[in-house]
């Protein structure tokens, strides 16, 4: 691999060639036709059986499969464990029922109104709750669910309170109430297909990759320019709207609404459990979990009658315990790769995706040598410890600035402030934007959008994603298309010597590979200023030499570099200027050969006694 590979300097403007396939070609893919056949069985089996009970079972499967799939957009993709999701299910049901009862509007209209209301309510819930971490978010969603349930009981003049609300029995498609149960199955199946289609589209979109990045490592996601609360709110709004659509249908199916049923915590937990059993963060997992568990519970209740009250909870709990202990990745996570390999052996299988021409790299404009970053009098305190004490530095376009100092000197704290991960207690950071104006961004993603790319001292890969997908997440900052982001990621992977492991799960790479992946993901954001935090640590001598050459090649494209390093030989040979930090203060700045001779620098590394003994 040439470190001066033309791919780094490529300024081609050729449009990306389409990587997609025609509809007919897709239908001949065994993954597609096997999926469509399996889904069609959800209608064929009950229709063929002629049993109303069997139809009811499959309606229930479709309803809870759709609910679990909708929940998975937030709980699986984004990793936000909502246990109050039935608040949106209930809103959808009550909105349609009230519009039908008081205004005579069709439930189809009420379904849309309920989805819109649920999306708005989700934003009101998500905005404060996404500031919470871990179990506190789950507890907050439960609290909101309980508040809404109590309000629906209190306003009994509108909702019917604890006595419930009976849906007016108007038969026909406009009113979503039928004598033949098979019609309910058609609607339930249609809603399931809608939820699956939306889930699939999100999973393979820029939003889906962003949600996965946030779930895996939110700090690395922010460094890639992802607004973590913004993408979570999108996920919650979409999930809530789909849940409300299903809630409207289910209310019409039951023809009776009561707060205890529509705003049920137990139902919310069941929905999450189906996704967990099938496989969180997968498209098919929530439906497979539902198909496994719901028939067992429904058939047991059908066979045992009233004596089986509460049995479904026992069935759900038993299956969950077994799956959690034996298949921690869920059904899809455990058996999915094996099943896919079998399907790919069928006629039309084993296709490879056509590569597209990578879009042109962003051209960095500006005058060489002009100041592009100004940090003035940065002060950062952690309790009584002052980590940075009036640190000031400037960065000029096209230079490599080395930052050195003993361990614990405050170098990484400076980096965290220069990239927005820490807000200084005092001082300012200004960045020259592409518009020629000075900006003071306030969040890591805002810094990234202005062209600040950073690596982390402790590597932060998205461990469950492949190497190529990790790099794609960086590329999405400048390229919205998945095909374009993939093409850019392939180009960067080749540059960094990662093309031979591009399909490997990132978490399995050795430390040297992880360091290169950190740089690759950052390069894919096409930064104008690159902050490298000890990227040569853990590298072999030959890899260190290659990294030095690579950094120089990056600088030659117009990217300005700040590098923290403990490899003194490498950083001294690489840097145009050196800044030395000790005990949170800048103690020296200048050309490398001059800085290393300064008494204060030698004292910082070797101590005063050594300096005095040498007569320096």
mmCIF file of C-alpha atoms in Angstrom, residues 70-365:
data_model
loop_
_atom_site.group_PDB
_atom_site.id
_atom_site.type_symbol
_atom_site.label_atom_id
_atom_site.label_comp_id
_atom_site.label_asym_id
_atom_site.label_seq_id
_atom_site.Cartn_x
_atom_site.Cartn_y
_atom_site.Cartn_z
ATOM 1 C CA UNK A 70 -42.095 -0.698 16.212
ATOM 2 C CA UNK A 71 -40.638 -0.842 19.738
ATOM 3 C CA UNK A 72 -37.392 -2.290 18.363
ATOM 4 C CA UNK A 73 -36.716 0.915 16.395
ATOM 5 C CA UNK A 74 -36.207 2.692 19.719
ATOM 6 C CA UNK A 75 -35.288 -0.140 22.064
ATOM 7 C CA UNK A 76 -33.185 -2.232 19.678
ATOM 8 C CA UNK A 77 -31.610 0.149 17.179
ATOM 9 C CA UNK A 78 -31.136 3.095 19.553
ATOM 10 C CA UNK A 79 -30.695 0.993 22.702
ATOM 11 C CA UNK A 80 -33.286 2.986 24.689
ATOM 12 C CA UNK A 81 -35.227 0.520 26.841
ATOM 13 C CA UNK A 82 -38.691 2.058 26.934
ATOM 14 C CA UNK A 83 -41.048 0.225 29.298
ATOM 15 C CA UNK A 84 -43.873 2.702 28.875
ATOM 16 C CA UNK A 85 -44.430 2.244 25.160
ATOM 17 C CA UNK A 86 -48.088 1.319 25.543
ATOM 18 C CA UNK A 87 -48.758 5.001 26.221
ATOM 19 C CA UNK A 88 -48.644 5.423 22.422
ATOM 20 C CA UNK A 89 -50.677 2.258 21.859
ATOM 21 C CA UNK A 90 -53.386 3.637 24.144
ATOM 22 C CA UNK A 91 -53.278 7.113 22.598
ATOM 23 C CA UNK A 92 -53.871 5.609 19.165
ATOM 24 C CA UNK A 93 -56.822 3.559 20.393
ATOM 25 C CA UNK A 94 -58.498 6.325 22.392
ATOM 26 C CA UNK A 95 -57.980 8.988 19.705
ATOM 27 C CA UNK A 96 -59.712 6.906 17.031
ATOM 28 C CA UNK A 97 -62.490 5.746 19.374
ATOM 29 C CA UNK A 98 -63.260 9.269 20.616
ATOM 30 C CA UNK A 99 -63.265 10.732 17.102
ATOM 31 C CA UNK A 100 -65.636 7.969 16.033
ATOM 32 C CA UNK A 101 -67.911 8.325 19.066
ATOM 33 C CA UNK A 102 -68.168 12.119 19.221
ATOM 34 C CA UNK A 103 -67.619 13.193 15.607
ATOM 35 C CA UNK A 104 -68.495 10.121 13.571
ATOM 36 C CA UNK A 105 -65.079 10.073 11.903
ATOM 37 C CA UNK A 106 -63.849 6.818 10.404
ATOM 38 C CA UNK A 107 -61.183 4.952 12.414
ATOM 39 C CA UNK A 108 -58.963 5.183 9.338
ATOM 40 C CA UNK A 109 -58.891 8.953 9.871
ATOM 41 C CA UNK A 110 -58.567 8.464 13.617
ATOM 42 C CA UNK A 111 -55.624 6.161 12.981
ATOM 43 C CA UNK A 112 -53.692 8.956 11.252
ATOM 44 C CA UNK A 113 -54.684 11.488 13.931
ATOM 45 C CA UNK A 114 -53.632 9.090 16.689
ATOM 46 C CA UNK A 115 -50.265 8.472 15.047
ATOM 47 C CA UNK A 116 -49.627 12.215 14.734
ATOM 48 C CA UNK A 117 -50.621 12.806 18.366
ATOM 49 C CA UNK A 118 -48.429 9.930 19.559
ATOM 50 C CA UNK A 119 -45.442 11.303 17.640
ATOM 51 C CA UNK A 120 -45.897 14.733 19.251
ATOM 52 C CA UNK A 121 -46.290 13.247 22.730
ATOM 53 C CA UNK A 122 -43.180 11.114 22.164
ATOM 54 C CA UNK A 123 -41.138 14.258 21.547
ATOM 55 C CA UNK A 124 -42.420 15.725 24.803
ATOM 56 C CA UNK A 125 -41.476 12.547 26.663
ATOM 57 C CA UNK A 126 -38.190 11.913 24.879
ATOM 58 C CA UNK A 127 -36.678 15.394 25.150
ATOM 59 C CA UNK A 128 -36.332 15.347 28.960
ATOM 60 C CA UNK A 129 -35.964 11.570 29.334
ATOM 61 C CA UNK A 130 -33.055 11.165 26.909
ATOM 62 C CA UNK A 131 -30.952 13.144 29.360
ATOM 63 C CA UNK A 132 -31.249 10.163 31.711
ATOM 64 C CA UNK A 133 -28.975 7.134 31.542
ATOM 65 C CA UNK A 134 -29.430 3.405 32.046
ATOM 66 C CA UNK A 135 -32.387 2.259 34.152
ATOM 67 C CA UNK A 136 -33.447 5.833 34.905
ATOM 68 C CA UNK A 137 -34.729 6.249 31.336
ATOM 69 C CA UNK A 138 -36.802 3.072 31.669
ATOM 70 C CA UNK A 139 -38.194 4.217 35.017
ATOM 71 C CA UNK A 140 -39.089 7.612 33.554
ATOM 72 C CA UNK A 141 -41.065 6.009 30.704
ATOM 73 C CA UNK A 142 -42.952 3.884 33.232
ATOM 74 C CA UNK A 143 -43.745 7.042 35.204
ATOM 75 C CA UNK A 144 -45.155 8.772 32.110
ATOM 76 C CA UNK A 145 -47.252 5.698 31.331
ATOM 77 C CA UNK A 146 -48.698 5.662 34.835
ATOM 78 C CA UNK A 147 -49.476 9.394 34.703
ATOM 79 C CA UNK A 148 -51.367 9.008 31.420
ATOM 80 C CA UNK A 149 -53.248 5.973 32.751
ATOM 81 C CA UNK A 150 -54.364 7.874 35.853
ATOM 82 C CA UNK A 151 -55.397 10.879 33.757
ATOM 83 C CA UNK A 152 -57.502 8.650 31.498
ATOM 84 C CA UNK A 153 -59.262 7.301 34.598
ATOM 85 C CA UNK A 154 -59.749 10.769 36.092
ATOM 86 C CA UNK A 155 -61.348 12.322 32.994
ATOM 87 C CA UNK A 156 -64.116 9.744 32.897
ATOM 88 C CA UNK A 157 -66.461 12.124 31.118
ATOM 89 C CA UNK A 158 -64.257 11.842 28.041
ATOM 90 C CA UNK A 159 -62.648 8.418 28.245
ATOM 91 C CA UNK A 160 -65.261 6.520 30.238
ATOM 92 C CA UNK A 161 -62.789 6.138 33.101
ATOM 93 C CA UNK A 162 -62.428 2.740 34.739
ATOM 94 C CA UNK A 163 -65.809 1.687 33.355
ATOM 95 C CA UNK A 164 -64.338 1.780 29.881
ATOM 96 C CA UNK A 165 -65.551 2.958 26.494
ATOM 97 C CA UNK A 166 -67.560 0.869 24.035
ATOM 98 C CA UNK A 167 -66.841 1.410 20.344
ATOM 99 C CA UNK A 168 -70.030 2.059 18.290
ATOM 100 C CA UNK A 169 -70.743 -1.109 16.317
ATOM 101 C CA UNK A 170 -70.921 0.023 12.718
ATOM 102 C CA UNK A 171 -70.115 -2.834 10.389
ATOM 103 C CA UNK A 172 -67.942 -2.416 7.312
ATOM 104 C CA UNK A 173 -64.492 -1.452 6.072
ATOM 105 C CA UNK A 174 -65.002 2.296 6.673
ATOM 106 C CA UNK A 175 -65.524 1.535 10.385
ATOM 107 C CA UNK A 176 -62.933 -1.245 10.714
ATOM 108 C CA UNK A 177 -65.469 -3.631 12.295
ATOM 109 C CA UNK A 178 -66.423 -6.902 10.588
ATOM 110 C CA UNK A 179 -68.520 -10.005 11.025
ATOM 111 C CA UNK A 180 -65.873 -12.171 9.323
ATOM 112 C CA UNK A 181 -62.715 -12.279 11.434
ATOM 113 C CA UNK A 182 -60.513 -12.911 8.410
ATOM 114 C CA UNK A 183 -60.865 -9.223 7.482
ATOM 115 C CA UNK A 184 -59.211 -8.281 10.767
ATOM 116 C CA UNK A 185 -56.310 -10.525 9.820
ATOM 117 C CA UNK A 186 -55.837 -8.693 6.517
ATOM 118 C CA UNK A 187 -55.547 -5.340 8.312
ATOM 119 C CA UNK A 188 -53.294 -6.727 11.050
ATOM 120 C CA UNK A 189 -51.044 -8.313 8.435
ATOM 121 C CA UNK A 190 -50.905 -5.043 6.495
ATOM 122 C CA UNK A 191 -49.847 -3.146 9.630
ATOM 123 C CA UNK A 192 -47.206 -5.781 10.346
ATOM 124 C CA UNK A 193 -45.827 -5.426 6.820
ATOM 125 C CA UNK A 194 -45.776 -1.637 7.213
ATOM 126 C CA UNK A 195 -43.823 -1.869 10.481
ATOM 127 C CA UNK A 196 -41.378 -4.372 8.975
ATOM 128 C CA UNK A 197 -40.874 -2.209 5.884
ATOM 129 C CA UNK A 198 -40.192 0.898 7.978
ATOM 130 C CA UNK A 199 -37.880 -1.048 10.288
ATOM 131 C CA UNK A 200 -35.942 -2.473 7.327
ATOM 132 C CA UNK A 201 -35.668 0.929 5.655
ATOM 133 C CA UNK A 202 -34.359 2.523 8.852
ATOM 134 C CA UNK A 203 -31.893 -0.281 9.566
ATOM 135 C CA UNK A 204 -30.270 0.152 6.142
ATOM 136 C CA UNK A 205 -30.332 3.950 6.132
ATOM 137 C CA UNK A 206 -28.148 6.730 7.467
ATOM 138 C CA UNK A 207 -30.526 7.048 10.436
ATOM 139 C CA UNK A 208 -30.205 3.343 11.227
ATOM 140 C CA UNK A 209 -26.415 3.442 11.230
ATOM 141 C CA UNK A 210 -26.518 6.556 13.411
ATOM 142 C CA UNK A 211 -28.847 4.894 15.918
ATOM 143 C CA UNK A 212 -26.603 1.834 16.090
ATOM 144 C CA UNK A 213 -23.570 4.055 16.651
ATOM 145 C CA UNK A 214 -25.344 5.863 19.486
ATOM 146 C CA UNK A 215 -26.294 2.528 21.046
ATOM 147 C CA UNK A 216 -22.739 1.198 20.846
ATOM 148 C CA UNK A 217 -20.697 4.280 21.882
ATOM 149 C CA UNK A 218 -22.336 7.669 22.083
ATOM 150 C CA UNK A 219 -19.057 9.592 22.467
ATOM 151 C CA UNK A 220 -17.629 8.093 19.261
ATOM 152 C CA UNK A 221 -20.966 8.790 17.563
ATOM 153 C CA UNK A 222 -20.755 12.453 18.566
ATOM 154 C CA UNK A 223 -17.196 12.633 17.240
ATOM 155 C CA UNK A 224 -18.591 11.408 13.910
ATOM 156 C CA UNK A 225 -20.979 14.369 13.864
ATOM 157 C CA UNK A 226 -24.115 12.583 15.082
ATOM 158 C CA UNK A 227 -26.583 14.608 17.138
ATOM 159 C CA UNK A 228 -27.386 11.802 19.571
ATOM 160 C CA UNK A 229 -30.541 13.319 21.056
ATOM 161 C CA UNK A 230 -31.768 14.309 17.605
ATOM 162 C CA UNK A 231 -31.569 10.787 16.160
ATOM 163 C CA UNK A 232 -33.116 9.313 19.319
ATOM 164 C CA UNK A 233 -36.062 11.687 18.998
ATOM 165 C CA UNK A 234 -36.525 10.640 15.365
ATOM 166 C CA UNK A 235 -36.506 6.988 16.423
ATOM 167 C CA UNK A 236 -38.982 7.603 19.222
ATOM 168 C CA UNK A 237 -41.371 9.601 17.027
ATOM 169 C CA UNK A 238 -41.396 6.950 14.287
ATOM 170 C CA UNK A 239 -41.759 4.139 16.819
ATOM 171 C CA UNK A 240 -44.586 5.961 18.614
ATOM 172 C CA UNK A 241 -46.487 6.672 15.386
ATOM 173 C CA UNK A 242 -46.331 3.024 14.288
ATOM 174 C CA UNK A 243 -47.376 1.862 17.760
ATOM 175 C CA UNK A 244 -50.378 4.208 17.671
ATOM 176 C CA UNK A 245 -51.454 2.859 14.266
ATOM 177 C CA UNK A 246 -51.514 -0.657 15.672
ATOM 178 C CA UNK A 247 -53.255 0.588 18.826
ATOM 179 C CA UNK A 248 -56.091 2.047 16.758
ATOM 180 C CA UNK A 249 -56.683 -1.225 14.955
ATOM 181 C CA UNK A 250 -56.515 -3.296 18.130
ATOM 182 C CA UNK A 251 -59.055 -1.023 19.832
ATOM 183 C CA UNK A 252 -61.460 -1.562 16.928
ATOM 184 C CA UNK A 253 -60.782 -5.295 17.076
ATOM 185 C CA UNK A 254 -61.587 -5.482 20.802
ATOM 186 C CA UNK A 255 -64.494 -2.930 20.502
ATOM 187 C CA UNK A 256 -63.949 -2.033 24.161
ATOM 188 C CA UNK A 257 -61.370 0.306 25.645
ATOM 189 C CA UNK A 258 -60.291 0.660 29.253
ATOM 190 C CA UNK A 259 -57.208 2.356 30.743
ATOM 191 C CA UNK A 260 -55.972 -0.791 32.478
ATOM 192 C CA UNK A 261 -55.733 -2.577 29.117
ATOM 193 C CA UNK A 262 -54.605 0.162 26.750
ATOM 194 C CA UNK A 263 -52.070 1.713 29.143
ATOM 195 C CA UNK A 264 -50.849 -1.585 30.572
ATOM 196 C CA UNK A 265 -47.310 -1.875 31.940
ATOM 197 C CA UNK A 266 -47.494 -5.666 31.570
ATOM 198 C CA UNK A 267 -48.222 -5.322 27.847
ATOM 199 C CA UNK A 268 -45.322 -2.874 27.444
ATOM 200 C CA UNK A 269 -42.975 -5.388 29.060
ATOM 201 C CA UNK A 270 -44.307 -8.198 26.848
ATOM 202 C CA UNK A 271 -43.625 -6.148 23.709
ATOM 203 C CA UNK A 272 -40.031 -5.515 24.785
ATOM 204 C CA UNK A 273 -39.654 -9.173 25.732
ATOM 205 C CA UNK A 274 -40.683 -10.399 22.262
ATOM 206 C CA UNK A 275 -37.951 -8.234 20.713
ATOM 207 C CA UNK A 276 -35.407 -9.466 23.260
ATOM 208 C CA UNK A 277 -36.247 -13.123 22.607
ATOM 209 C CA UNK A 278 -36.050 -12.709 18.837
ATOM 210 C CA UNK A 279 -32.971 -10.493 18.824
ATOM 211 C CA UNK A 280 -32.629 -6.805 19.670
ATOM 212 C CA UNK A 281 -31.571 -4.504 16.864
ATOM 213 C CA UNK A 282 -32.546 -6.932 14.092
ATOM 214 C CA UNK A 283 -35.360 -6.558 11.578
ATOM 215 C CA UNK A 284 -36.787 -10.071 11.871
ATOM 216 C CA UNK A 285 -36.076 -10.681 15.560
ATOM 217 C CA UNK A 286 -39.178 -9.067 17.130
ATOM 218 C CA UNK A 287 -41.528 -10.960 14.804
ATOM 219 C CA UNK A 288 -39.750 -14.284 15.374
ATOM 220 C CA UNK A 289 -39.938 -13.770 19.131
ATOM 221 C CA UNK A 290 -43.667 -13.125 18.811
ATOM 222 C CA UNK A 291 -44.216 -16.159 16.572
ATOM 223 C CA UNK A 292 -42.418 -18.353 19.104
ATOM 224 C CA UNK A 293 -44.187 -17.182 22.257
ATOM 225 C CA UNK A 294 -47.710 -15.954 21.415
ATOM 226 C CA UNK A 295 -49.049 -19.233 19.932
ATOM 227 C CA UNK A 296 -47.865 -21.159 22.999
ATOM 228 C CA UNK A 297 -49.719 -18.836 25.361
ATOM 229 C CA UNK A 298 -52.859 -18.520 23.213
ATOM 230 C CA UNK A 299 -53.137 -22.248 22.556
ATOM 231 C CA UNK A 300 -52.654 -22.996 26.254
ATOM 232 C CA UNK A 301 -55.435 -20.564 27.156
ATOM 233 C CA UNK A 302 -57.666 -22.022 24.436
ATOM 234 C CA UNK A 303 -57.168 -25.577 25.645
ATOM 235 C CA UNK A 304 -57.320 -24.920 29.393
ATOM 236 C CA UNK A 305 -59.989 -22.195 29.385
ATOM 237 C CA UNK A 306 -60.577 -20.165 32.549
ATOM 238 C CA UNK A 307 -58.157 -22.299 34.528
ATOM 239 C CA UNK A 308 -55.323 -20.836 32.436
ATOM 240 C CA UNK A 309 -55.753 -17.240 33.622
ATOM 241 C CA UNK A 310 -52.299 -15.740 33.968
ATOM 242 C CA UNK A 311 -50.692 -18.689 32.190
ATOM 243 C CA UNK A 312 -49.445 -16.474 29.356
ATOM 244 C CA UNK A 313 -47.237 -14.628 31.834
ATOM 245 C CA UNK A 314 -45.699 -17.909 32.947
ATOM 246 C CA UNK A 315 -45.092 -18.942 29.319
ATOM 247 C CA UNK A 316 -43.517 -15.579 28.445
ATOM 248 C CA UNK A 317 -41.280 -15.626 31.510
ATOM 249 C CA UNK A 318 -40.161 -19.217 30.959
ATOM 250 C CA UNK A 319 -39.217 -18.620 27.328
ATOM 251 C CA UNK A 320 -37.399 -15.398 28.242
ATOM 252 C CA UNK A 321 -35.315 -17.134 30.923
ATOM 253 C CA UNK A 322 -34.411 -20.005 28.594
ATOM 254 C CA UNK A 323 -33.449 -17.694 25.716
ATOM 255 C CA UNK A 324 -31.472 -15.327 27.945
ATOM 256 C CA UNK A 325 -29.466 -18.159 29.494
ATOM 257 C CA UNK A 326 -28.839 -20.183 26.340
ATOM 258 C CA UNK A 327 -29.090 -17.672 23.463
ATOM 259 C CA UNK A 328 -27.994 -14.226 24.721
ATOM 260 C CA UNK A 329 -28.026 -12.885 21.154
ATOM 261 C CA UNK A 330 -31.654 -13.922 20.674
ATOM 262 C CA UNK A 331 -32.927 -16.199 17.929
ATOM 263 C CA UNK A 332 -31.678 -14.074 15.038
ATOM 264 C CA UNK A 333 -28.352 -13.225 16.657
ATOM 265 C CA UNK A 334 -27.637 -16.906 17.294
ATOM 266 C CA UNK A 335 -29.082 -18.703 14.285
ATOM 267 C CA UNK A 336 -29.347 -15.865 11.758
ATOM 268 C CA UNK A 337 -25.902 -16.207 10.112
ATOM 269 C CA UNK A 338 -26.345 -19.978 9.711
ATOM 270 C CA UNK A 339 -29.823 -19.606 8.178
ATOM 271 C CA UNK A 340 -28.613 -16.881 5.803
ATOM 272 C CA UNK A 341 -25.794 -19.128 4.572
ATOM 273 C CA UNK A 342 -28.317 -21.893 3.858
ATOM 274 C CA UNK A 343 -30.650 -19.514 2.017
ATOM 275 C CA UNK A 344 -27.788 -18.150 -0.084
ATOM 276 C CA UNK A 345 -27.249 -21.660 -1.476
ATOM 277 C CA UNK A 346 -30.661 -21.528 -3.147
ATOM 278 C CA UNK A 347 -31.012 -20.491 -6.819
ATOM 279 C CA UNK A 348 -30.128 -16.834 -7.265
ATOM 280 C CA UNK A 349 -28.214 -16.645 -3.987
ATOM 281 C CA UNK A 350 -24.699 -15.557 -3.134
ATOM 282 C CA UNK A 351 -24.883 -12.230 -4.939
ATOM 283 C CA UNK A 352 -22.311 -9.578 -4.216
ATOM 284 C CA UNK A 353 -23.191 -5.941 -4.038
ATOM 285 C CA UNK A 354 -21.887 -3.839 -6.914
ATOM 286 C CA UNK A 355 -19.413 -1.189 -5.789
ATOM 287 C CA UNK A 356 -19.986 2.430 -6.723
ATOM 288 C CA UNK A 357 -17.462 5.098 -7.606
ATOM 289 C CA UNK A 358 -16.638 7.077 -4.482
ATOM 290 C CA UNK A 359 -17.726 10.720 -4.620
ATOM 291 C CA UNK A 360 -15.056 13.382 -4.851
ATOM 292 C CA UNK A 361 -13.272 14.258 -1.632
ATOM 293 C CA UNK A 362 -13.976 17.663 -0.183
ATOM 294 C CA UNK A 363 -11.494 20.259 -1.411
ATOM 295 C CA UNK A 364 -9.989 22.248 1.462
ATOM 296 C CA UNK A 365 -9.742 25.912 0.612
#
